[in-house]
């Protein structure tokens, strides 16, 4: 289908699976999935300490225009995360406190946007978490049609409506909706492994030995020498 469109009644992943992925956080899930899905360092939180996951409601807007964010609010449900991208780069402040008020009432967990945001003091006071490319007081217009709940690109990663978005202080990542349960199982396994590593390190074991990295260093030509030998050469 071509042309502007608002897709309704999107499919979402299981709520309990989404909540469990949120508890694991971005770094754990990203590693568990083989380091895929991370949107990159260009999208940063405006707050500290928030850790969320939710189903993506996606917005494709023209730069400097927030008309389609207004349209997207109606499509948001409890547990969603609004994901906004523009058809070309724009850091204008397309989102602020009034949007957050409307979304918070609907149970939306936060915003991920390639645009700028404003009213950041209010957003922090409201405890409405936001990950954005910029903080910018520059406003926008409401004049150009875009689309809601079509695939969008954030930091080089394609996000489809209903995909699971995970966001915390480490950044933002996406898990395709159909892979959510497998991602949770992989993350659970990684958490168990890290717990065992943590106990070993608390007992004094070195990661060099636990992970077999001495052999890796040797294969790479790294040598252990005394200070005396090093100084002599």
PDB file of C-alpha atoms in Angstrom:
ATOM      1  CA  UNK A   1       0.000   0.000   0.000  1.00  0.00           C
ATOM      2  CA  UNK A   2       1.314   3.427  -0.937  1.00  0.00           C
ATOM      3  CA  UNK A   3       0.488   6.868   0.379  1.00  0.00           C
ATOM      4  CA  UNK A   4      -0.201   8.088   3.919  1.00  0.00           C
ATOM      5  CA  UNK A   5      -1.966   5.526   6.096  1.00  0.00           C
ATOM      6  CA  UNK A   6      -2.958   4.926   9.712  1.00  0.00           C
ATOM      7  CA  UNK A   7      -2.882   1.222  10.505  1.00  0.00           C
ATOM      8  CA  UNK A   8      -5.204   0.209  13.337  1.00  0.00           C
ATOM      9  CA  UNK A   9      -5.558  -2.844  15.579  1.00  0.00           C
ATOM     10  CA  UNK A  10      -1.903  -3.887  15.439  1.00  0.00           C
ATOM     11  CA  UNK A  11      -0.781  -7.223  16.883  1.00  0.00           C
ATOM     12  CA  UNK A  12       1.272  -7.098  20.074  1.00  0.00           C
ATOM     13  CA  UNK A  13       3.509  -9.549  21.924  1.00  0.00           C
ATOM     14  CA  UNK A  14       2.499 -11.215  25.179  1.00  0.00           C
ATOM     15  CA  UNK A  15       2.424  -8.650  27.992  1.00  0.00           C
ATOM     16  CA  UNK A  16       4.222 -10.851  30.528  1.00  0.00           C
ATOM     17  CA  UNK A  17       7.022 -11.539  28.025  1.00  0.00           C
ATOM     18  CA  UNK A  18       7.422  -7.815  27.394  1.00  0.00           C
ATOM     19  CA  UNK A  19       7.609  -7.063  31.124  1.00  0.00           C
ATOM     20  CA  UNK A  20      10.229  -9.766  31.633  1.00  0.00           C
ATOM     21  CA  UNK A  21      12.361  -8.363  28.821  1.00  0.00           C
ATOM     22  CA  UNK A  22      12.183  -4.961  30.495  1.00  0.00           C
ATOM     23  CA  UNK A  23      13.561  -6.446  33.708  1.00  0.00           C
ATOM     24  CA  UNK A  24      16.530  -7.895  31.832  1.00  0.00           C
ATOM     25  CA  UNK A  25      17.330  -4.568  30.169  1.00  0.00           C
ATOM     26  CA  UNK A  26      18.928  -3.531  26.911  1.00  0.00           C
ATOM     27  CA  UNK A  27      22.499  -4.781  27.423  1.00  0.00           C
ATOM     28  CA  UNK A  28      21.466  -8.277  28.497  1.00  0.00           C
ATOM     29  CA  UNK A  29      18.900  -8.804  25.735  1.00  0.00           C
ATOM     30  CA  UNK A  30      21.216  -7.328  23.107  1.00  0.00           C
ATOM     31  CA  UNK A  31      24.031  -9.715  24.054  1.00  0.00           C
ATOM     32  CA  UNK A  32      21.653 -12.676  24.356  1.00  0.00           C
ATOM     33  CA  UNK A  33      20.425 -12.111  20.788  1.00  0.00           C
ATOM     34  CA  UNK A  34      23.907 -11.948  19.315  1.00  0.00           C
ATOM     35  CA  UNK A  35      24.254  -8.152  19.410  1.00  0.00           C
ATOM     36  CA  UNK A  36      21.442  -7.227  17.043  1.00  0.00           C
ATOM     37  CA  UNK A  37      18.622  -4.705  17.300  1.00  0.00           C
ATOM     38  CA  UNK A  38      20.436  -1.835  19.013  1.00  0.00           C
ATOM     39  CA  UNK A  39      19.491   1.567  17.580  1.00  0.00           C
ATOM     40  CA  UNK A  40      22.865   3.074  18.445  1.00  0.00           C
ATOM     41  CA  UNK A  41      24.273   5.855  20.561  1.00  0.00           C
ATOM     42  CA  UNK A  42      22.451   8.681  18.779  1.00  0.00           C
ATOM     43  CA  UNK A  43      19.236   8.104  20.740  1.00  0.00           C
ATOM     44  CA  UNK A  44      19.763   8.963  24.408  1.00  0.00           C
ATOM     45  CA  UNK A  45      17.536   9.170  27.510  1.00  0.00           C
ATOM     46  CA  UNK A  46      16.578  12.550  28.919  1.00  0.00           C
ATOM     47  CA  UNK A  47      16.310  10.970  32.398  1.00  0.00           C
ATOM     48  CA  UNK A  48      18.233   8.554  34.594  1.00  0.00           C
ATOM     49  CA  UNK A  49      17.066   5.226  35.922  1.00  0.00           C
ATOM     50  CA  UNK A  50      14.109   4.414  33.670  1.00  0.00           C
ATOM     51  CA  UNK A  51      13.895   0.859  32.364  1.00  0.00           C
ATOM     52  CA  UNK A  52      10.924   0.018  30.171  1.00  0.00           C
ATOM     53  CA  UNK A  53       9.713  -2.250  27.398  1.00  0.00           C
ATOM     54  CA  UNK A  54       6.557  -2.079  25.344  1.00  0.00           C
ATOM     55  CA  UNK A  55       4.901  -2.669  22.008  1.00  0.00           C
ATOM     56  CA  UNK A  56       5.881  -0.171  19.341  1.00  0.00           C
ATOM     57  CA  UNK A  57       3.312   2.204  17.916  1.00  0.00           C
ATOM     58  CA  UNK A  58       5.253   3.742  15.045  1.00  0.00           C
ATOM     59  CA  UNK A  59       5.019   7.187  13.465  1.00  0.00           C
ATOM     60  CA  UNK A  60       6.536   8.336  10.178  1.00  0.00           C
ATOM     61  CA  UNK A  61       6.465  12.147  10.057  1.00  0.00           C
ATOM     62  CA  UNK A  62       7.799  14.868   7.850  1.00  0.00           C
ATOM     63  CA  UNK A  63      10.641  16.867   9.400  1.00  0.00           C
ATOM     64  CA  UNK A  64       9.481  19.821  11.460  1.00  0.00           C
ATOM     65  CA  UNK A  65       5.909  18.481  11.546  1.00  0.00           C
ATOM     66  CA  UNK A  66       4.170  16.619  14.381  1.00  0.00           C
ATOM     67  CA  UNK A  67       0.723  16.127  12.827  1.00  0.00           C
ATOM     68  CA  UNK A  68       1.067  12.340  12.770  1.00  0.00           C
ATOM     69  CA  UNK A  69       1.996  12.176  16.449  1.00  0.00           C
ATOM     70  CA  UNK A  70      -1.444  13.648  17.135  1.00  0.00           C
ATOM     71  CA  UNK A  71      -2.935  10.910  14.964  1.00  0.00           C
ATOM     72  CA  UNK A  72      -0.885   8.194  16.666  1.00  0.00           C
ATOM     73  CA  UNK A  73      -2.139   8.936  20.184  1.00  0.00           C
ATOM     74  CA  UNK A  74      -5.487   7.353  19.299  1.00  0.00           C
ATOM     75  CA  UNK A  75      -3.745   4.100  18.323  1.00  0.00           C
ATOM     76  CA  UNK A  76      -1.835   3.762  21.603  1.00  0.00           C
ATOM     77  CA  UNK A  77      -2.844   1.295  24.292  1.00  0.00           C
ATOM     78  CA  UNK A  78      -1.718   0.349  27.770  1.00  0.00           C
ATOM     79  CA  UNK A  79       1.877  -0.892  27.696  1.00  0.00           C
ATOM     80  CA  UNK A  80       2.842   0.669  24.363  1.00  0.00           C
ATOM     81  CA  UNK A  81       5.892   2.772  23.507  1.00  0.00           C
ATOM     82  CA  UNK A  82       5.519   5.494  20.885  1.00  0.00           C
ATOM     83  CA  UNK A  83       8.295   5.392  18.272  1.00  0.00           C
ATOM     84  CA  UNK A  84       8.691   8.445  16.034  1.00  0.00           C
ATOM     85  CA  UNK A  85      10.908   8.849  12.970  1.00  0.00           C
ATOM     86  CA  UNK A  86      11.015  11.467  10.238  1.00  0.00           C
ATOM     87  CA  UNK A  87      11.433  11.055   6.507  1.00  0.00           C
ATOM     88  CA  UNK A  88      14.636  13.114   6.654  1.00  0.00           C
ATOM     89  CA  UNK A  89      16.706  14.145   9.673  1.00  0.00           C
ATOM     90  CA  UNK A  90      15.125  16.668  12.035  1.00  0.00           C
ATOM     91  CA  UNK A  91      15.921  17.593  15.617  1.00  0.00           C
ATOM     92  CA  UNK A  92      13.036  20.052  16.048  1.00  0.00           C
ATOM     93  CA  UNK A  93      11.161  19.703  19.330  1.00  0.00           C
ATOM     94  CA  UNK A  94       8.223  17.707  18.001  1.00  0.00           C
ATOM     95  CA  UNK A  95       7.156  16.323  21.389  1.00  0.00           C
ATOM     96  CA  UNK A  96       6.505  17.908  24.769  1.00  0.00           C
ATOM     97  CA  UNK A  97       4.529  17.809  27.991  1.00  0.00           C
ATOM     98  CA  UNK A  98       1.049  17.960  26.438  1.00  0.00           C
ATOM     99  CA  UNK A  99       1.696  14.893  24.285  1.00  0.00           C
ATOM    100  CA  UNK A 100       3.105  13.095  27.322  1.00  0.00           C
ATOM    101  CA  UNK A 101      -0.021  13.941  29.323  1.00  0.00           C
ATOM    102  CA  UNK A 102      -2.271  12.437  26.643  1.00  0.00           C
ATOM    103  CA  UNK A 103      -0.117   9.323  26.332  1.00  0.00           C
ATOM    104  CA  UNK A 104       0.302   8.781  30.050  1.00  0.00           C
ATOM    105  CA  UNK A 105      -3.474   8.697  30.491  1.00  0.00           C
ATOM    106  CA  UNK A 106      -3.607   5.882  27.935  1.00  0.00           C
ATOM    107  CA  UNK A 107      -0.970   3.859  29.769  1.00  0.00           C
ATOM    108  CA  UNK A 108       1.836   4.484  27.286  1.00  0.00           C
ATOM    109  CA  UNK A 109       5.199   3.716  28.866  1.00  0.00           C
ATOM    110  CA  UNK A 110       7.440   6.166  27.017  1.00  0.00           C
ATOM    111  CA  UNK A 111       8.707   7.683  23.799  1.00  0.00           C
ATOM    112  CA  UNK A 112      11.571   6.822  21.459  1.00  0.00           C
ATOM    113  CA  UNK A 113      12.142   9.449  18.782  1.00  0.00           C
ATOM    114  CA  UNK A 114      14.712  10.458  16.207  1.00  0.00           C
ATOM    115  CA  UNK A 115      13.490  14.054  16.631  1.00  0.00           C
ATOM    116  CA  UNK A 116      14.113  16.520  19.419  1.00  0.00           C
ATOM    117  CA  UNK A 117      11.901  16.954  22.469  1.00  0.00           C
ATOM    118  CA  UNK A 118      11.139  19.910  24.716  1.00  0.00           C
ATOM    119  CA  UNK A 119       9.533  20.583  28.117  1.00  0.00           C
ATOM    120  CA  UNK A 120      12.122  18.210  29.535  1.00  0.00           C
ATOM    121  CA  UNK A 121      11.767  19.448  33.121  1.00  0.00           C
ATOM    122  CA  UNK A 122       8.048  18.698  32.951  1.00  0.00           C
ATOM    123  CA  UNK A 123       8.644  15.318  31.322  1.00  0.00           C
ATOM    124  CA  UNK A 124      11.047  14.356  34.106  1.00  0.00           C
ATOM    125  CA  UNK A 125       8.660  15.591  36.795  1.00  0.00           C
ATOM    126  CA  UNK A 126       5.875  13.536  35.192  1.00  0.00           C
ATOM    127  CA  UNK A 127       8.162  10.502  35.129  1.00  0.00           C
ATOM    128  CA  UNK A 128       7.354  10.013  31.454  1.00  0.00           C
ATOM    129  CA  UNK A 129      10.544   8.499  30.034  1.00  0.00           C
ATOM    130  CA  UNK A 130      11.890   9.700  26.700  1.00  0.00           C
ATOM    131  CA  UNK A 131      14.780   8.670  24.468  1.00  0.00           C
ATOM    132  CA  UNK A 132      15.529  11.213  21.747  1.00  0.00           C
ATOM    133  CA  UNK A 133      18.217  12.510  19.417  1.00  0.00           C
ATOM    134  CA  UNK A 134      18.146  16.021  20.894  1.00  0.00           C
ATOM    135  CA  UNK A 135      16.615  18.443  23.357  1.00  0.00           C
ATOM    136  CA  UNK A 136      15.351  21.400  21.362  1.00  0.00           C
ATOM    137  CA  UNK A 137      12.808  24.143  22.084  1.00  0.00           C
ATOM    138  CA  UNK A 138      12.220  24.682  18.355  1.00  0.00           C
ATOM    139  CA  UNK A 139       8.549  23.968  17.641  1.00  0.00           C
ATOM    140  CA  UNK A 140       6.905  22.255  14.691  1.00  0.00           C
ATOM    141  CA  UNK A 141       3.887  22.642  12.410  1.00  0.00           C
ATOM    142  CA  UNK A 142       0.909  20.358  11.764  1.00  0.00           C
ATOM    143  CA  UNK A 143       0.621  20.468   8.009  1.00  0.00           C
ATOM    144  CA  UNK A 144       1.892  17.351   6.256  1.00  0.00           C
ATOM    145  CA  UNK A 145       0.455  13.855   6.049  1.00  0.00           C
ATOM    146  CA  UNK A 146       2.555  10.913   7.197  1.00  0.00           C
ATOM    147  CA  UNK A 147       1.772   7.427   8.445  1.00  0.00           C
ATOM    148  CA  UNK A 148       1.127   5.547  11.666  1.00  0.00           C
ATOM    149  CA  UNK A 149       2.056   1.919  12.335  1.00  0.00           C
ATOM    150  CA  UNK A 150       4.169   1.364   9.254  1.00  0.00           C
ATOM    151  CA  UNK A 151       7.818   0.225   9.458  1.00  0.00           C
ATOM    152  CA  UNK A 152      10.165   3.050  10.494  1.00  0.00           C
ATOM    153  CA  UNK A 153      13.930   3.269  10.796  1.00  0.00           C
ATOM    154  CA  UNK A 154      15.618   4.421  14.001  1.00  0.00           C
ATOM    155  CA  UNK A 155      19.401   4.477  14.070  1.00  0.00           C
ATOM    156  CA  UNK A 156      19.596   2.129  11.116  1.00  0.00           C
ATOM    157  CA  UNK A 157      17.252  -0.425  12.708  1.00  0.00           C
ATOM    158  CA  UNK A 158      13.822  -1.114  11.210  1.00  0.00           C
ATOM    159  CA  UNK A 159      11.015  -1.156  13.757  1.00  0.00           C
ATOM    160  CA  UNK A 160       7.619  -2.586  12.846  1.00  0.00           C
ATOM    161  CA  UNK A 161       4.414  -1.796  14.669  1.00  0.00           C
ATOM    162  CA  UNK A 162       3.989  -4.300  17.512  1.00  0.00           C
ATOM    163  CA  UNK A 163       7.689  -5.074  17.838  1.00  0.00           C
ATOM    164  CA  UNK A 164       9.030  -5.041  21.390  1.00  0.00           C
ATOM    165  CA  UNK A 165      11.066  -1.932  22.177  1.00  0.00           C
ATOM    166  CA  UNK A 166      13.340  -2.051  25.235  1.00  0.00           C
ATOM    167  CA  UNK A 167      14.869   1.142  26.609  1.00  0.00           C
ATOM    168  CA  UNK A 168      16.992   2.055  29.612  1.00  0.00           C
ATOM    169  CA  UNK A 169      20.091   4.063  30.522  1.00  0.00           C
ATOM    170  CA  UNK A 170      22.183   1.935  28.127  1.00  0.00           C
ATOM    171  CA  UNK A 171      20.103   2.873  25.084  1.00  0.00           C
ATOM    172  CA  UNK A 172      17.278   1.433  22.986  1.00  0.00           C
ATOM    173  CA  UNK A 173      16.844  -1.844  21.143  1.00  0.00           C
ATOM    174  CA  UNK A 174      14.090  -3.681  19.312  1.00  0.00           C
ATOM    175  CA  UNK A 175      13.022  -7.322  19.335  1.00  0.00           C
ATOM    176  CA  UNK A 176      10.770  -8.432  16.465  1.00  0.00           C
ATOM    177  CA  UNK A 177       7.348  -9.352  17.836  1.00  0.00           C
ATOM    178  CA  UNK A 178       7.538 -12.946  16.583  1.00  0.00           C
ATOM    179  CA  UNK A 179      10.892 -13.431  18.349  1.00  0.00           C
ATOM    180  CA  UNK A 180       9.906 -12.054  21.757  1.00  0.00           C
ATOM    181  CA  UNK A 181       9.542 -15.395  23.547  1.00  0.00           C
ATOM    182  CA  UNK A 182      12.794 -16.742  22.095  1.00  0.00           C
ATOM    183  CA  UNK A 183      14.529 -13.515  23.121  1.00  0.00           C
ATOM    184  CA  UNK A 184      13.284 -13.939  26.678  1.00  0.00           C
ATOM    185  CA  UNK A 185      14.504 -17.536  26.837  1.00  0.00           C
ATOM    186  CA  UNK A 186      17.934 -16.504  25.545  1.00  0.00           C
ATOM    187  CA  UNK A 187      18.067 -13.631  28.027  1.00  0.00           C
ATOM    188  CA  UNK A 188      17.119 -15.910  30.925  1.00  0.00           C
ATOM    189  CA  UNK A 189      19.973 -18.217  29.960  1.00  0.00           C
ATOM    190  CA  UNK A 190      22.418 -15.315  29.819  1.00  0.00           C
ATOM    191  CA  UNK A 191      21.319 -14.048  33.228  1.00  0.00           C
ATOM    192  CA  UNK A 192      21.938 -17.491  34.745  1.00  0.00           C
ATOM    193  CA  UNK A 193      25.385 -17.604  33.168  1.00  0.00           C
ATOM    194  CA  UNK A 194      26.265 -14.133  34.427  1.00  0.00           C
ATOM    195  CA  UNK A 195      25.111 -15.066  37.919  1.00  0.00           C
ATOM    196  CA  UNK A 196      27.530 -17.992  37.917  1.00  0.00           C
ATOM    197  CA  UNK A 197      30.329 -15.737  36.629  1.00  0.00           C
ATOM    198  CA  UNK A 198      29.570 -13.176  39.331  1.00  0.00           C
ATOM    199  CA  UNK A 199      29.890 -15.761  42.087  1.00  0.00           C
ATOM    200  CA  UNK A 200      33.161 -16.978  40.628  1.00  0.00           C
ATOM    201  CA  UNK A 201      34.604 -13.464  40.501  1.00  0.00           C
ATOM    202  CA  UNK A 202      33.486 -12.802  44.058  1.00  0.00           C
ATOM    203  CA  UNK A 203      35.459 -15.894  44.988  1.00  0.00           C
ATOM    204  CA  UNK A 204      38.583 -14.459  43.374  1.00  0.00           C
ATOM    205  CA  UNK A 205      38.584 -16.341  40.079  1.00  0.00           C
ATOM    206  CA  UNK A 206      39.939 -14.314  37.149  1.00  0.00           C
ATOM    207  CA  UNK A 207      37.943 -13.812  33.984  1.00  0.00           C
ATOM    208  CA  UNK A 208      41.130 -14.627  32.048  1.00  0.00           C
ATOM    209  CA  UNK A 209      40.946 -18.170  33.395  1.00  0.00           C
ATOM    210  CA  UNK A 210      37.167 -18.623  33.557  1.00  0.00           C
ATOM    211  CA  UNK A 211      36.745 -17.620  29.925  1.00  0.00           C
ATOM    212  CA  UNK A 212      39.912 -19.301  28.657  1.00  0.00           C
ATOM    213  CA  UNK A 213      41.369 -16.000  27.492  1.00  0.00           C
ATOM    214  CA  UNK A 214      44.997 -16.808  28.300  1.00  0.00           C
ATOM    215  CA  UNK A 215      45.103 -19.112  25.297  1.00  0.00           C
ATOM    216  CA  UNK A 216      43.516 -16.379  23.164  1.00  0.00           C
ATOM    217  CA  UNK A 217      46.189 -13.896  24.191  1.00  0.00           C
ATOM    218  CA  UNK A 218      48.912 -16.438  23.454  1.00  0.00           C
ATOM    219  CA  UNK A 219      47.502 -17.165  20.005  1.00  0.00           C
ATOM    220  CA  UNK A 220      47.511 -13.417  19.333  1.00  0.00           C
ATOM    221  CA  UNK A 221      51.196 -13.229  20.165  1.00  0.00           C
ATOM    222  CA  UNK A 222      50.904 -11.589  23.584  1.00  0.00           C
ATOM    223  CA  UNK A 223      53.744 -12.512  25.975  1.00  0.00           C
ATOM    224  CA  UNK A 224      54.114 -12.187  29.730  1.00  0.00           C
ATOM    225  CA  UNK A 225      57.507 -10.688  30.646  1.00  0.00           C
ATOM    226  CA  UNK A 226      58.951  -9.357  33.858  1.00  0.00           C
ATOM    227  CA  UNK A 227      59.621  -5.662  34.306  1.00  0.00           C
ATOM    228  CA  UNK A 228      63.348  -6.447  34.348  1.00  0.00           C
ATOM    229  CA  UNK A 229      63.194  -8.258  31.023  1.00  0.00           C
ATOM    230  CA  UNK A 230      61.030  -5.539  29.484  1.00  0.00           C
ATOM    231  CA  UNK A 231      63.424  -2.787  30.578  1.00  0.00           C
ATOM    232  CA  UNK A 232      66.392  -4.801  29.284  1.00  0.00           C
ATOM    233  CA  UNK A 233      64.984  -4.716  25.777  1.00  0.00           C
TER     234      UNK A 233
END
